[in-house]
Amino acid sequence: MKIAVYGASGFTGGLAAAELGRRGLSPVLVGRDAERLRKAAADAGVAGAEVRVAGLDDPRALAAAFDGCDAVLNAAGPFALWGEPVVRAAIAAGCHYLDTAGEQVYIRHVLDTAGPDAERAGVTVVPAMADDGGPGDLIAHLTARELTTVADLLVVDARRPGAASRGTARSMSAVFDAGPLEYVGGTWRPATGGGSWIAVPGEAEQVSLTPFALPGIVTVPRHVPAGRVRSGIRTEVAELFASLTPDVVDSVPEVLDQEARSTNRWLMLVEAVDDAGRRARGWATGPDAYGLTAVIAVEGARRLVAGGAPAGALTPAQAFDAADFLDALAPHGVTWQIA
Ligand SMILES: NC(=O)c1ccc[n+]([C@@H]2O[C@H](COP(=O)([O-])OP(=O)(O)OC[C@H]3O[C@@H](n4cnc5c(N)ncnc54)[C@H](OP(=O)(O)O)[C@@H]3O)[C@@H](O)[C@H]2O)c1
């Protein structure tokens, strides 16, 4: 199985190349700079892996760089700036496509527009296969299944403040600036209402939440017929995102060392309420947000290539069996529960 990693010279792309190597899959490292890609291959423990150079401004070269690959895993963000040419080239090359995007405007654009071309090419496009968008969408699907109707569904990224890469800081600063969204009555609109409080598994005190547009805002309504879908993050984390001026972003380290990664636990929490006020709650959690993002994206790529997902542009829960996918992450320390 041959998987191209676009943006393989970056932090997340390098982790994805390493994960592919660990699984005995063949990574092809693709990006705009041969030297950085070769260094990334060596750092990822796949020094012999193929390196192909293609910038984003040449669609033919980009599609040629994906030629013969089964899937493209895109880790070059911010995706709102750089994502579209990679999606288009992957489809043109007849490859399945996934990415690690957390930017809701971009994710919505891909889900809204890439489907017809992907169907014609017989490939599946799944944006948002990272530690928030992947498990968040999957656990929302499993939680909503507990109710016969869903009046309101809240997706929460309940992780505590922790180290992030410069690429994440740059992307999340843009999401913060775009403002929070909510899904109401079949459409998206700026989120109304302010902060709230929520009980988080494993924590004695309620946690303060601030509305924030997580990927679930655009993915969950595509498979859960909910009246309203909202999302939020811890107020402490929202305050950090609000402080991300361009100078601050440039001062964030490009990569996290092993110690920072080991303390970087993620937790996606979903609460759903039906028309009669009955509640369901579910969560998925795991260690090492960046390492797990690589595992989630690679597992998704492996499943797409193995077959079973329909062609088109799909959310994680539309493309994969939610419980089976989360169970497959157990060896990496991921647990999940519906209460
Ligand atoms: N949602 C989540 O939970 C989650 C988790 C992990 C990552 N992510 C997302 O994944 C993305 C990558 O994060 P990161 O920390 O890995 O970032 P990074 O280390 O800065 O890597 C960015 C990659 O994109 C490439 N790139 C940037 N601009 C480019 C351009 N104009 N043309 C071609 N390639 C370009 C870079 O190539 P060069 O080396 O040539 O500059 C590099 O390979 C971010 O958007 C981040 O938010 C999300």
mmCIF file of C-alpha atoms and ligand atoms in Angstrom:
data_model
loop_
_atom_site.group_PDB
_atom_site.id
_atom_site.type_symbol
_atom_site.label_atom_id
_atom_site.label_comp_id
_atom_site.label_asym_id
_atom_site.label_seq_id
_atom_site.Cartn_x
_atom_site.Cartn_y
_atom_site.Cartn_z
ATOM 1 C CA MET A 1 0.000 0.000 0.000
ATOM 2 C CA LYS A 2 1.582 3.267 -1.147
ATOM 3 C CA ILE A 3 0.522 6.431 0.701
ATOM 4 C CA ALA A 4 1.708 9.903 -0.327
ATOM 5 C CA VAL A 5 2.196 12.386 2.527
ATOM 6 C CA TYR A 6 1.948 15.976 1.332
ATOM 7 C CA GLY A 7 3.693 18.356 3.742
ATOM 8 C CA ALA A 8 5.896 15.504 4.926
ATOM 9 C CA SER A 9 8.605 18.007 5.920
ATOM 10 C CA GLY A 10 6.309 19.427 8.626
ATOM 11 C CA PHE A 11 5.795 18.194 12.186
ATOM 12 C CA THR A 12 2.542 16.276 11.599
ATOM 13 C CA GLY A 13 3.576 15.062 8.136
ATOM 14 C CA GLY A 14 6.820 13.674 9.569
ATOM 15 C CA LEU A 15 4.901 11.803 12.279
ATOM 16 C CA ALA A 16 2.575 10.386 9.601
ATOM 17 C CA ALA A 17 5.541 9.200 7.508
ATOM 18 C CA ALA A 18 7.001 7.537 10.623
ATOM 19 C CA GLU A 19 3.674 5.849 11.417
ATOM 20 C CA LEU A 20 3.409 4.521 7.854
ATOM 21 C CA GLY A 21 6.943 3.139 8.157
ATOM 22 C CA ARG A 22 6.138 1.493 11.504
ATOM 23 C CA ARG A 23 3.167 -0.260 9.909
ATOM 24 C CA GLY A 24 5.178 -1.520 6.974
ATOM 25 C CA LEU A 25 3.240 0.691 4.538
ATOM 26 C CA SER A 26 5.181 2.603 1.872
ATOM 27 C CA PRO A 27 5.240 6.361 2.443
ATOM 28 C CA VAL A 28 6.000 8.675 -0.471
ATOM 29 C CA LEU A 29 7.143 12.010 0.940
ATOM 30 C CA VAL A 30 5.852 14.917 -1.152
ATOM 31 C CA GLY A 31 6.384 18.660 -0.731
ATOM 32 C CA ARG A 32 8.065 21.705 -2.205
ATOM 33 C CA ASP A 33 11.649 21.178 -1.036
ATOM 34 C CA ALA A 34 13.653 18.009 -1.775
ATOM 35 C CA GLU A 35 16.292 18.595 0.883
ATOM 36 C CA ARG A 36 13.743 19.124 3.673
ATOM 37 C CA LEU A 37 11.834 16.040 2.509
ATOM 38 C CA ARG A 38 14.952 13.844 2.553
ATOM 39 C CA LYS A 39 15.811 15.069 6.056
ATOM 40 C CA ALA A 40 12.212 14.388 7.125
ATOM 41 C CA ALA A 41 12.441 10.831 5.729
ATOM 42 C CA ALA A 42 15.634 10.178 7.698
ATOM 43 C CA ASP A 43 14.182 11.708 10.891
ATOM 44 C CA ALA A 44 11.043 9.578 10.481
ATOM 45 C CA GLY A 45 13.075 6.377 10.197
ATOM 46 C CA VAL A 46 12.144 5.862 6.528
ATOM 47 C CA ALA A 47 15.384 7.100 4.926
ATOM 48 C CA GLY A 48 14.889 4.880 1.878
ATOM 49 C CA ALA A 49 11.381 6.183 1.162
ATOM 50 C CA GLU A 50 10.618 7.820 -2.162
ATOM 51 C CA VAL A 51 10.718 11.641 -2.218
ATOM 52 C CA ARG A 52 8.782 13.623 -4.842
ATOM 53 C CA VAL A 53 8.860 17.399 -5.247
ATOM 54 C CA ALA A 54 5.784 19.393 -6.289
ATOM 55 C CA GLY A 55 4.624 22.880 -5.327
ATOM 56 C CA LEU A 56 1.019 23.939 -4.973
ATOM 57 C CA ASP A 57 1.055 26.280 -7.963
ATOM 58 C CA ASP A 58 1.419 23.508 -10.580
ATOM 59 C CA PRO A 59 -1.674 21.227 -10.597
ATOM 60 C CA ARG A 60 -0.211 18.833 -13.207
ATOM 61 C CA ALA A 61 3.065 18.365 -11.327
ATOM 62 C CA LEU A 62 1.128 17.865 -8.123
ATOM 63 C CA ALA A 63 -1.114 15.189 -9.667
ATOM 64 C CA ALA A 64 1.977 13.560 -11.231
ATOM 65 C CA ALA A 65 3.610 13.462 -7.790
ATOM 66 C CA PHE A 66 0.676 11.375 -6.529
ATOM 67 C CA ASP A 67 0.719 9.038 -9.535
ATOM 68 C CA GLY A 68 0.702 5.360 -8.519
ATOM 69 C CA CYS A 69 -0.185 6.124 -4.893
ATOM 70 C CA ASP A 70 -3.282 4.609 -3.311
ATOM 71 C CA ALA A 71 -4.056 7.565 -1.046
ATOM 72 C CA VAL A 72 -2.846 11.063 -0.224
ATOM 73 C CA LEU A 73 -2.526 12.141 3.398
ATOM 74 C CA ASN A 74 -2.282 15.925 3.462
ATOM 75 C CA ALA A 75 -0.598 17.571 6.464
ATOM 76 C CA ALA A 76 0.286 20.943 4.882
ATOM 77 C CA GLY A 77 -1.665 23.612 6.752
ATOM 78 C CA PRO A 78 -3.154 26.112 7.239
ATOM 79 C CA PHE A 79 -5.511 24.249 4.940
ATOM 80 C CA ALA A 80 -7.590 27.331 4.166
ATOM 81 C CA LEU A 81 -4.449 28.589 2.376
ATOM 82 C CA TRP A 82 -2.883 25.408 0.973
ATOM 83 C CA GLY A 83 -5.461 22.602 1.052
ATOM 84 C CA GLU A 84 -7.540 22.957 -2.125
ATOM 85 C CA PRO A 85 -4.822 22.205 -4.753
ATOM 86 C CA VAL A 86 -3.855 19.018 -2.908
ATOM 87 C CA VAL A 87 -7.451 17.729 -2.760
ATOM 88 C CA ARG A 88 -7.931 18.438 -6.476
ATOM 89 C CA ALA A 89 -4.608 16.810 -7.460
ATOM 90 C CA ALA A 90 -5.315 13.715 -5.352
ATOM 91 C CA ILE A 91 -8.678 13.240 -7.086
ATOM 92 C CA ALA A 92 -7.099 13.875 -10.515
ATOM 93 C CA ALA A 93 -4.492 11.189 -9.755
ATOM 94 C CA GLY A 94 -7.227 8.722 -8.703
ATOM 95 C CA CYS A 95 -6.111 8.650 -5.061
ATOM 96 C CA HIS A 96 -8.206 8.595 -1.899
ATOM 97 C CA TYR A 97 -7.615 11.738 0.180
ATOM 98 C CA LEU A 98 -7.472 12.575 3.910
ATOM 99 C CA ASP A 99 -6.097 15.500 5.838
ATOM 100 C CA THR A 100 -5.418 16.693 9.372
ATOM 101 C CA ALA A 101 -7.400 19.939 9.073
ATOM 102 C CA GLY A 102 -9.108 21.536 12.050
ATOM 103 C CA GLU A 103 -10.337 24.599 10.128
ATOM 104 C CA GLN A 104 -14.104 24.501 9.810
ATOM 105 C CA VAL A 105 -14.393 26.849 6.804
ATOM 106 C CA TYR A 106 -12.006 24.688 4.762
ATOM 107 C CA ILE A 107 -13.570 21.395 5.919
ATOM 108 C CA ARG A 108 -17.017 22.639 4.954
ATOM 109 C CA HIS A 109 -15.729 23.789 1.555
ATOM 110 C CA VAL A 110 -14.233 20.362 0.813
ATOM 111 C CA LEU A 111 -17.378 18.513 1.928
ATOM 112 C CA ASP A 112 -19.567 20.879 -0.117
ATOM 113 C CA THR A 113 -17.549 20.851 -3.325
ATOM 114 C CA ALA A 114 -15.287 17.792 -3.747
ATOM 115 C CA GLY A 115 -18.005 15.116 -3.796
ATOM 116 C CA PRO A 116 -19.007 15.006 -7.499
ATOM 117 C CA ASP A 117 -15.403 14.852 -8.793
ATOM 118 C CA ALA A 118 -14.474 12.264 -6.152
ATOM 119 C CA GLU A 119 -17.472 10.122 -7.144
ATOM 120 C CA ARG A 120 -16.529 10.308 -10.826
ATOM 121 C CA ALA A 121 -12.965 9.278 -9.957
ATOM 122 C CA GLY A 122 -14.185 6.507 -7.652
ATOM 123 C CA VAL A 123 -12.248 7.822 -4.647
ATOM 124 C CA THR A 124 -13.145 8.921 -1.124
ATOM 125 C CA VAL A 125 -12.219 12.316 0.326
ATOM 126 C CA VAL A 126 -12.234 12.636 4.136
ATOM 127 C CA PRO A 127 -11.064 15.918 5.647
ATOM 128 C CA ALA A 128 -10.507 16.468 9.419
ATOM 129 C CA MET A 129 -8.827 13.158 10.293
ATOM 130 C CA ALA A 130 -6.962 14.579 13.285
ATOM 131 C CA ASP A 131 -7.304 14.099 17.039
ATOM 132 C CA ASP A 132 -10.289 16.496 17.258
ATOM 133 C CA GLY A 133 -12.167 16.122 13.953
ATOM 134 C CA GLY A 134 -11.839 12.323 13.728
ATOM 135 C CA PRO A 135 -12.778 11.138 17.240
ATOM 136 C CA GLY A 136 -15.150 14.127 17.669
ATOM 137 C CA ASP A 137 -17.226 13.104 14.646
ATOM 138 C CA LEU A 138 -17.115 9.388 15.491
ATOM 139 C CA ILE A 139 -18.133 9.832 19.143
ATOM 140 C CA ALA A 140 -20.896 12.286 18.142
ATOM 141 C CA HIS A 141 -22.324 9.615 15.828
ATOM 142 C CA LEU A 142 -22.273 6.982 18.583
ATOM 143 C CA THR A 143 -23.759 9.364 21.172
ATOM 144 C CA ALA A 144 -26.588 10.531 18.903
ATOM 145 C CA ARG A 145 -27.520 6.887 18.202
ATOM 146 C CA GLU A 146 -28.635 6.607 21.834
ATOM 147 C CA LEU A 147 -31.581 8.950 21.148
ATOM 148 C CA THR A 148 -34.430 8.677 18.661
ATOM 149 C CA THR A 149 -34.343 12.407 17.931
ATOM 150 C CA VAL A 150 -31.601 14.967 18.571
ATOM 151 C CA ALA A 151 -32.765 18.470 19.390
ATOM 152 C CA ASP A 152 -29.369 19.788 20.475
ATOM 153 C CA LEU A 153 -25.869 18.337 20.234
ATOM 154 C CA LEU A 154 -22.774 19.902 21.785
ATOM 155 C CA VAL A 155 -19.245 18.866 20.737
ATOM 156 C CA VAL A 156 -16.522 19.880 23.176
ATOM 157 C CA ASP A 157 -12.765 19.722 22.834
ATOM 158 C CA ALA A 158 -12.127 19.425 26.567
ATOM 159 C CA ARG A 159 -8.345 19.177 26.524
ATOM 160 C CA ARG A 160 -6.442 21.309 29.021
ATOM 161 C CA PRO A 161 -4.076 24.009 27.783
ATOM 162 C CA GLY A 162 -0.872 22.382 26.512
ATOM 163 C CA ALA A 163 1.949 22.784 24.038
ATOM 164 C CA ALA A 164 0.999 23.136 20.356
ATOM 165 C CA SER A 165 3.097 23.243 17.186
ATOM 166 C CA ARG A 166 3.589 26.444 15.227
ATOM 167 C CA GLY A 167 1.477 24.971 12.404
ATOM 168 C CA THR A 168 -1.411 24.411 14.817
ATOM 169 C CA ALA A 169 -1.004 27.876 16.365
ATOM 170 C CA ARG A 170 -1.148 29.451 12.895
ATOM 171 C CA SER A 171 -4.222 27.449 11.874
ATOM 172 C CA MET A 172 -6.114 27.895 15.171
ATOM 173 C CA SER A 173 -5.453 31.616 15.216
ATOM 174 C CA ALA A 174 -7.223 31.805 11.823
ATOM 175 C CA VAL A 175 -10.163 29.720 13.134
ATOM 176 C CA PHE A 176 -10.451 31.973 16.170
ATOM 177 C CA ASP A 177 -10.431 35.079 13.986
ATOM 178 C CA ALA A 178 -13.183 33.605 11.755
ATOM 179 C CA GLY A 179 -15.442 33.422 14.825
ATOM 180 C CA PRO A 180 -17.582 30.594 16.235
ATOM 181 C CA LEU A 181 -20.383 29.016 14.203
ATOM 182 C CA GLU A 182 -23.405 26.948 15.124
ATOM 183 C CA TYR A 183 -25.729 24.802 13.027
ATOM 184 C CA VAL A 184 -29.445 25.590 13.445
ATOM 185 C CA GLY A 185 -32.415 24.371 11.405
ATOM 186 C CA GLY A 186 -30.391 23.214 8.399
ATOM 187 C CA THR A 187 -27.862 26.019 8.096
ATOM 188 C CA TRP A 188 -24.767 27.482 9.708
ATOM 189 C CA ARG A 189 -24.748 30.899 11.352
ATOM 190 C CA PRO A 190 -22.546 32.834 13.815
ATOM 191 C CA ALA A 191 -22.872 31.227 17.246
ATOM 192 C CA THR A 192 -25.306 32.917 19.592
ATOM 193 C CA GLY A 193 -25.019 32.840 23.370
ATOM 194 C CA GLY A 194 -21.944 33.106 25.496
ATOM 195 C CA GLY A 195 -19.989 30.706 27.639
ATOM 196 C CA SER A 196 -21.367 27.824 29.665
ATOM 197 C CA TRP A 197 -20.221 25.176 32.140
ATOM 198 C CA ILE A 198 -19.851 21.449 31.629
ATOM 199 C CA ALA A 199 -18.905 18.383 33.690
ATOM 200 C CA VAL A 200 -15.814 16.763 32.192
ATOM 201 C CA PRO A 201 -15.031 13.082 32.886
ATOM 202 C CA GLY A 202 -12.320 12.726 35.516
ATOM 203 C CA GLU A 203 -12.618 16.297 36.819
ATOM 204 C CA ALA A 204 -14.243 17.241 40.122
ATOM 205 C CA GLU A 205 -15.145 20.840 39.172
ATOM 206 C CA GLN A 206 -17.309 21.968 36.249
ATOM 207 C CA VAL A 207 -15.285 23.429 33.364
ATOM 208 C CA SER A 208 -15.920 26.816 31.746
ATOM 209 C CA LEU A 209 -16.617 26.585 27.993
ATOM 210 C CA THR A 210 -16.339 29.204 25.240
ATOM 211 C CA PRO A 211 -18.053 28.721 21.851
ATOM 212 C CA PHE A 212 -15.471 27.761 19.197
ATOM 213 C CA ALA A 213 -15.978 26.329 15.711
ATOM 214 C CA LEU A 214 -14.627 22.769 15.907
ATOM 215 C CA PRO A 215 -14.740 20.479 12.847
ATOM 216 C CA GLY A 216 -17.834 18.786 14.335
ATOM 217 C CA ILE A 217 -19.900 21.889 13.594
ATOM 218 C CA VAL A 218 -19.686 21.070 9.889
ATOM 219 C CA THR A 219 -19.235 17.278 9.977
ATOM 220 C CA VAL A 220 -21.844 16.120 12.524
ATOM 221 C CA PRO A 221 -24.968 17.630 10.837
ATOM 222 C CA ARG A 222 -24.156 15.533 7.738
ATOM 223 C CA HIS A 223 -24.976 12.290 9.549
ATOM 224 C CA VAL A 224 -26.945 13.351 12.664
ATOM 225 C CA PRO A 225 -30.311 14.986 11.888
ATOM 226 C CA ALA A 226 -29.998 17.435 14.784
ATOM 227 C CA GLY A 227 -31.991 20.612 15.271
ATOM 228 C CA ARG A 228 -28.937 22.387 16.599
ATOM 229 C CA VAL A 229 -25.204 21.555 16.747
ATOM 230 C CA ARG A 230 -22.845 23.673 18.841
ATOM 231 C CA SER A 231 -19.195 23.341 19.782
ATOM 232 C CA GLY A 232 -16.826 24.781 22.317
ATOM 233 C CA ILE A 233 -13.450 24.585 23.981
ATOM 234 C CA ARG A 234 -12.182 25.347 27.477
ATOM 235 C CA THR A 235 -12.228 29.064 28.168
ATOM 236 C CA GLU A 236 -8.537 28.874 29.217
ATOM 237 C CA VAL A 237 -7.649 27.465 25.768
ATOM 238 C CA ALA A 238 -9.847 30.042 23.997
ATOM 239 C CA GLU A 239 -7.956 32.782 25.846
ATOM 240 C CA LEU A 240 -4.670 31.336 24.580
ATOM 241 C CA PHE A 241 -5.958 31.259 20.972
ATOM 242 C CA ALA A 242 -7.127 34.878 21.365
ATOM 243 C CA SER A 243 -3.563 35.889 22.280
ATOM 244 C CA LEU A 244 -2.076 34.403 19.070
ATOM 245 C CA THR A 245 -0.839 37.486 17.225
ATOM 246 C CA PRO A 246 1.468 36.811 14.222
ATOM 247 C CA ASP A 247 4.524 37.546 16.421
ATOM 248 C CA VAL A 248 3.370 35.083 19.066
ATOM 249 C CA VAL A 249 2.718 32.417 16.394
ATOM 250 C CA ASP A 250 6.263 32.872 15.036
ATOM 251 C CA SER A 251 7.678 32.308 18.526
ATOM 252 C CA VAL A 252 5.915 28.918 18.951
ATOM 253 C CA PRO A 253 8.306 25.952 18.413
ATOM 254 C CA GLU A 254 7.837 24.119 15.096
ATOM 255 C CA VAL A 255 7.928 20.693 16.735
ATOM 256 C CA LEU A 256 7.083 19.354 20.193
ATOM 257 C CA ASP A 257 9.676 17.241 21.972
ATOM 258 C CA GLN A 258 8.794 13.852 23.425
ATOM 259 C CA GLU A 259 8.177 15.276 26.905
ATOM 260 C CA ALA A 260 5.729 17.921 25.629
ATOM 261 C CA ARG A 261 3.983 15.277 23.514
ATOM 262 C CA SER A 262 3.632 12.899 26.447
ATOM 263 C CA THR A 263 1.689 15.472 28.506
ATOM 264 C CA ASN A 264 -0.523 16.450 25.577
ATOM 265 C CA ARG A 265 -3.731 14.493 26.314
ATOM 266 C CA TRP A 266 -6.883 15.105 24.198
ATOM 267 C CA LEU A 267 -10.525 14.554 25.146
ATOM 268 C CA MET A 268 -13.524 14.937 22.833
ATOM 269 C CA LEU A 269 -16.822 15.097 24.706
ATOM 270 C CA VAL A 270 -20.351 15.097 23.229
ATOM 271 C CA GLU A 271 -23.685 15.825 24.911
ATOM 272 C CA ALA A 272 -26.961 15.319 23.063
ATOM 273 C CA VAL A 273 -30.538 16.064 24.148
ATOM 274 C CA ASP A 274 -33.742 14.842 22.509
ATOM 275 C CA ASP A 275 -37.059 16.681 22.146
ATOM 276 C CA ALA A 276 -38.280 15.283 25.477
ATOM 277 C CA GLY A 277 -35.149 16.393 27.352
ATOM 278 C CA ARG A 278 -33.558 12.911 27.518
ATOM 279 C CA ARG A 279 -29.767 13.114 27.468
ATOM 280 C CA ALA A 280 -26.886 11.053 26.079
ATOM 281 C CA ARG A 281 -23.221 11.678 26.620
ATOM 282 C CA GLY A 282 -20.089 10.187 25.104
ATOM 283 C CA TRP A 283 -16.388 10.811 25.054
ATOM 284 C CA ALA A 284 -13.143 9.615 23.531
ATOM 285 C CA THR A 285 -9.750 10.386 24.983
ATOM 286 C CA GLY A 286 -6.115 9.516 24.427
ATOM 287 C CA PRO A 287 -2.519 10.606 24.912
ATOM 288 C CA ASP A 288 -0.060 12.402 22.599
ATOM 289 C CA ALA A 289 -2.356 14.558 20.434
ATOM 290 C CA TYR A 290 0.125 14.806 17.544
ATOM 291 C CA GLY A 291 1.238 11.162 17.603
ATOM 292 C CA LEU A 292 -2.413 10.100 17.675
ATOM 293 C CA THR A 293 -3.271 12.458 14.815
ATOM 294 C CA ALA A 294 -0.703 10.601 12.705
ATOM 295 C CA VAL A 295 -2.136 7.235 13.822
ATOM 296 C CA ILE A 296 -5.738 8.363 13.089
ATOM 297 C CA ALA A 297 -4.880 9.693 9.630
ATOM 298 C CA VAL A 298 -2.827 6.615 8.714
ATOM 299 C CA GLU A 299 -5.508 4.223 9.998
ATOM 300 C CA GLY A 300 -8.056 6.168 7.936
ATOM 301 C CA ALA A 301 -5.878 5.947 4.822
ATOM 302 C CA ARG A 302 -5.383 2.208 5.331
ATOM 303 C CA ARG A 303 -9.145 1.675 5.664
ATOM 304 C CA LEU A 304 -9.969 3.758 2.578
ATOM 305 C CA VAL A 305 -7.484 1.797 0.469
ATOM 306 C CA ALA A 306 -8.724 -1.528 1.870
ATOM 307 C CA GLY A 307 -12.195 -0.555 0.558
ATOM 308 C CA GLY A 308 -15.682 -0.330 2.005
ATOM 309 C CA ALA A 309 -16.195 3.439 2.051
ATOM 310 C CA PRO A 310 -18.353 4.871 -0.735
ATOM 311 C CA ALA A 311 -16.802 7.282 -3.235
ATOM 312 C CA GLY A 312 -17.424 10.975 -2.539
ATOM 313 C CA ALA A 313 -16.581 13.606 0.064
ATOM 314 C CA LEU A 314 -17.453 12.197 3.472
ATOM 315 C CA THR A 315 -17.039 12.969 7.148
ATOM 316 C CA PRO A 316 -15.095 10.480 9.297
ATOM 317 C CA ALA A 317 -18.319 8.916 10.648
ATOM 318 C CA GLN A 318 -19.744 8.576 7.118
ATOM 319 C CA ALA A 319 -16.581 6.914 5.840
ATOM 320 C CA PHE A 320 -15.806 4.560 8.735
ATOM 321 C CA ASP A 321 -17.589 2.335 11.261
ATOM 322 C CA ALA A 322 -17.341 4.623 14.319
ATOM 323 C CA ALA A 323 -17.016 2.016 17.090
ATOM 324 C CA ASP A 324 -14.696 -0.220 15.095
ATOM 325 C CA PHE A 325 -12.422 2.711 14.228
ATOM 326 C CA LEU A 326 -12.207 3.932 17.847
ATOM 327 C CA ASP A 327 -11.587 0.363 19.051
ATOM 328 C CA ALA A 328 -8.695 0.101 16.595
ATOM 329 C CA LEU A 329 -7.014 2.998 18.446
ATOM 330 C CA ALA A 330 -7.043 1.124 21.791
ATOM 331 C CA PRO A 331 -3.443 -0.156 21.430
ATOM 332 C CA HIS A 332 -2.433 3.523 21.281
ATOM 333 C CA GLY A 333 -4.092 4.319 24.624
ATOM 334 C CA VAL A 334 -7.426 5.602 23.276
ATOM 335 C CA THR A 335 -10.555 4.827 25.315
ATOM 336 C CA TRP A 336 -14.155 5.790 24.627
ATOM 337 C CA GLN A 337 -17.464 5.506 26.404
ATOM 338 C CA ILE A 338 -21.151 6.284 25.953
ATOM 339 C CA ALA A 339 -22.942 7.131 29.211
HETATM 340 N N1 LIG B 1 -6.830 19.412 14.361
HETATM 341 C C1 LIG B 1 -5.863 18.774 14.951
HETATM 342 O O1 LIG B 1 -6.103 18.171 15.961
HETATM 343 C C2 LIG B 1 -4.507 18.774 14.321
HETATM 344 C C3 LIG B 1 -3.475 17.984 14.799
HETATM 345 C C4 LIG B 1 -2.237 18.044 14.167
HETATM 346 C C5 LIG B 1 -2.070 18.884 13.077
HETATM 347 N N2 LIG B 1 -3.096 19.637 12.634
HETATM 348 C C6 LIG B 1 -2.969 20.577 11.506
HETATM 349 O O2 LIG B 1 -2.029 20.088 10.566
HETATM 350 C C7 LIG B 1 -1.398 21.193 9.931
HETATM 351 C C8 LIG B 1 0.103 20.998 9.999
HETATM 352 O O3 LIG B 1 0.559 21.235 11.310
HETATM 353 P P1 LIG B 1 2.125 21.122 11.621
HETATM 354 O O4 LIG B 1 2.326 21.450 13.033
HETATM 355 O O5 LIG B 1 2.612 19.806 11.101
HETATM 356 O O6 LIG B 1 2.699 22.317 10.692
HETATM 357 P P2 LIG B 1 4.159 22.539 10.110
HETATM 358 O O7 LIG B 1 5.164 21.792 10.914
HETATM 359 O O8 LIG B 1 4.308 24.017 9.966
HETATM 360 O O9 LIG B 1 4.114 21.870 8.659
HETATM 361 C C9 LIG B 1 3.483 22.488 7.591
HETATM 362 C C10 LIG B 1 3.804 21.714 6.312
HETATM 363 O O10 LIG B 1 3.136 22.395 5.260
HETATM 364 C C11 LIG B 1 4.063 22.681 4.224
HETATM 365 N N3 LIG B 1 3.730 23.939 3.571
HETATM 366 C C12 LIG B 1 3.451 25.127 4.173
HETATM 367 N N4 LIG B 1 3.228 26.063 3.240
HETATM 368 C C13 LIG B 1 3.374 25.457 2.038
HETATM 369 C C14 LIG B 1 3.279 25.902 0.696
HETATM 370 N N5 LIG B 1 2.978 27.170 0.394
HETATM 371 N N6 LIG B 1 3.491 25.007 -0.290
HETATM 372 C C15 LIG B 1 3.803 23.726 -0.011
HETATM 373 N N7 LIG B 1 3.927 23.242 1.243
HETATM 374 C C16 LIG B 1 3.713 24.107 2.252
HETATM 375 C C17 LIG B 1 5.405 22.809 4.914
HETATM 376 O O11 LIG B 1 6.419 22.581 3.951
HETATM 377 P P3 LIG B 1 7.892 23.274 4.055
HETATM 378 O O12 LIG B 1 8.696 22.381 4.966
HETATM 379 O O13 LIG B 1 8.358 23.242 2.657
HETATM 380 O O14 LIG B 1 7.683 24.653 4.611
HETATM 381 C C18 LIG B 1 5.292 21.690 5.950
HETATM 382 O O15 LIG B 1 5.619 20.456 5.377
HETATM 383 C C19 LIG B 1 -1.903 22.459 10.652
HETATM 384 O O16 LIG B 1 -2.935 23.040 9.892
HETATM 385 C C20 LIG B 1 -2.445 21.926 11.967
HETATM 386 O O17 LIG B 1 -3.479 22.733 12.508
HETATM 387 C C21 LIG B 1 -4.311 19.588 13.232
#
